[in-house]
PDB file of C-alpha atoms in Angstrom:
ATOM      1  CA  UNK A   1      51.910-228.174  71.744  1.00 60.00           C
ATOM      2  CA  UNK A   2      52.011-230.936  69.470  1.00 68.00           C
ATOM      3  CA  UNK A   3      52.166-234.406  70.783  1.00 72.00           C
ATOM      4  CA  UNK A   4      52.098-237.796  70.002  1.00 78.00           C
ATOM      5  CA  UNK A   5      48.862-239.982  70.835  1.00 78.00           C
ATOM      6  CA  UNK A   6      48.865-243.335  71.949  1.00 82.00           C
ATOM      7  CA  UNK A   7      46.344-246.153  71.806  1.00 86.00           C
ATOM      8  CA  UNK A   8      42.682-244.756  72.089  1.00 85.00           C
ATOM      9  CA  UNK A   9      39.848-246.574  72.549  1.00 87.00           C
ATOM     10  CA  UNK A  10      36.411-244.627  72.626  1.00 86.00           C
ATOM     11  CA  UNK A  11      33.408-246.463  73.514  1.00 87.00           C
ATOM     12  CA  UNK A  12      30.781-243.831  73.072  1.00 86.00           C
ATOM     13  CA  UNK A  13      29.927-240.549  72.423  1.00 83.00           C
ATOM     14  CA  UNK A  14      27.057-238.242  73.508  1.00 77.00           C
ATOM     15  CA  UNK A  15      25.070-236.103  71.379  1.00 73.00           C
ATOM     16  CA  UNK A  16      26.922-232.833  72.904  1.00 69.00           C
ATOM     17  CA  UNK A  17      30.224-234.472  73.379  1.00 77.00           C
ATOM     18  CA  UNK A  18      33.192-233.706  71.998  1.00 81.00           C
ATOM     19  CA  UNK A  19      36.121-235.585  70.809  1.00 83.00           C
ATOM     20  CA  UNK A  20      39.281-233.297  69.901  1.00 82.00           C
ATOM     21  CA  UNK A  21      42.633-234.771  68.755  1.00 80.00           C
ATOM     22  CA  UNK A  22      45.010-231.907  68.369  1.00 76.00           C
ATOM     23  CA  UNK A  23      45.231-228.171  68.909  1.00 79.00           C
ATOM     24  CA  UNK A  24      42.587-226.316  69.861  1.00 79.00           C
ATOM     25  CA  UNK A  25      41.963-222.630  71.574  1.00 82.00           C
ATOM     26  CA  UNK A  26      38.190-223.279  72.673  1.00 81.00           C
ATOM     27  CA  UNK A  27      36.056-226.216  72.603  1.00 79.00           C
ATOM     28  CA  UNK A  28      32.635-225.490  73.892  1.00 72.00           C
ATOM     29  CA  UNK A  29      29.554-227.321  74.607  1.00 65.00           C
ATOM     30  CA  UNK A  30      26.384-226.624  73.155  1.00 71.00           C
ATOM     31  CA  UNK A  31      24.093-228.467  75.946  1.00 71.00           C
ATOM     32  CA  UNK A  32      24.103-228.758  79.366  1.00 71.00           C
ATOM     33  CA  UNK A  33      22.615-231.128  82.186  1.00 74.00           C
ATOM     34  CA  UNK A  34      22.129-232.047  85.505  1.00 79.00           C
ATOM     35  CA  UNK A  35      22.847-235.717  86.682  1.00 82.00           C
ATOM     36  CA  UNK A  36      22.761-237.310  90.179  1.00 82.00           C
ATOM     37  CA  UNK A  37      24.632-240.909  90.928  1.00 83.00           C
ATOM     38  CA  UNK A  38      25.480-242.923  93.710  1.00 80.00           C
ATOM     39  CA  UNK A  39      29.087-243.522  94.566  1.00 81.00           C
ATOM     40  CA  UNK A  40      30.766-246.077  91.888  1.00 77.00           C
ATOM     41  CA  UNK A  41      27.650-245.103  89.091  1.00 81.00           C
ATOM     42  CA  UNK A  42      30.409-243.804  86.698  1.00 83.00           C
ATOM     43  CA  UNK A  43      33.459-246.156  86.567  1.00 83.00           C
ATOM     44  CA  UNK A  44      34.817-246.200  83.087  1.00 81.00           C
ATOM     45  CA  UNK A  45      37.611-248.778  82.247  1.00 81.00           C
ATOM     46  CA  UNK A  46      37.381-252.328  80.639  1.00 85.00           C
ATOM     47  CA  UNK A  47      37.110-254.655  84.663  1.00 86.00           C
ATOM     48  CA  UNK A  48      36.149-251.758  87.510  1.00 85.00           C
ATOM     49  CA  UNK A  49      35.603-252.792  90.159  1.00 84.00           C
ATOM     50  CA  UNK A  50      33.819-251.193  93.237  1.00 83.00           C
ATOM     51  CA  UNK A  51      33.269-251.928  97.158  1.00 82.00           C
ATOM     52  CA  UNK A  52      30.426-249.573  98.704  1.00 80.00           C
ATOM     53  CA  UNK A  53      28.715-250.193 101.862  1.00 81.00           C
ATOM     54  CA  UNK A  54      26.618-247.477 102.302  1.00 80.00           C
ATOM     55  CA  UNK A  55      25.730-244.676  99.641  1.00 77.00           C
ATOM     56  CA  UNK A  56      23.434-241.993  99.735  1.00 82.00           C
ATOM     57  CA  UNK A  57      23.160-238.824  97.152  1.00 81.00           C
ATOM     58  CA  UNK A  58      21.837-236.018  97.872  1.00 80.00           C
ATOM     59  CA  UNK A  59      19.867-234.466  94.792  1.00 81.00           C
ATOM     60  CA  UNK A  60      18.908-231.109  96.459  1.00 82.00           C
ATOM     61  CA  UNK A  61      20.036-228.183  94.684  1.00 80.00           C
ATOM     62  CA  UNK A  62      18.887-224.607  95.274  1.00 83.00           C
ATOM     63  CA  UNK A  63      20.569-223.095  92.560  1.00 79.00           C
ATOM     64  CA  UNK A  64      18.483-221.632  90.178  1.00 72.00           C
ATOM     65  CA  UNK A  65      21.121-221.739  87.174  1.00 74.00           C
ATOM     66  CA  UNK A  66      24.892-223.829  87.539  1.00 73.00           C
ATOM     67  CA  UNK A  67      26.247-223.221  84.433  1.00 69.00           C
ATOM     68  CA  UNK A  68      24.884-220.894  81.700  1.00 68.00           C
ATOM     69  CA  UNK A  69      26.091-221.743  77.742  1.00 64.00           C
ATOM     70  CA  UNK A  70      26.333-218.868  75.829  1.00 62.00           C
ATOM     71  CA  UNK A  71      25.851-219.049  71.790  1.00 61.00           C
ATOM     72  CA  UNK A  72      27.606-215.847  70.204  1.00 55.00           C
ATOM     73  CA  UNK A  73      27.625-213.672  73.460  1.00 48.00           C
ATOM     74  CA  UNK A  74      24.259-214.188  74.460  1.00 48.00           C
ATOM     75  CA  UNK A  75      23.147-216.281  77.277  1.00 47.00           C
ATOM     76  CA  UNK A  76      20.696-219.215  76.039  1.00 46.00           C
TER      77      UNK A  76
END
């Protein structure tokens, strides 16, 4: 469905990032990674304000595969 897009500010796009304007049927990443960070770590905006008292990040993950990436019908 077509839409009117207003002001856009893109600070950076990672090596596997996707920026899409307009209609799309499927958008699929070509890589994946796992990131651990504490509270307030990924705030975005021009003037972020975070007030965190005590923060702890659980990094134990017993899963073998979290998200498989498929390329052409095969799992990489």
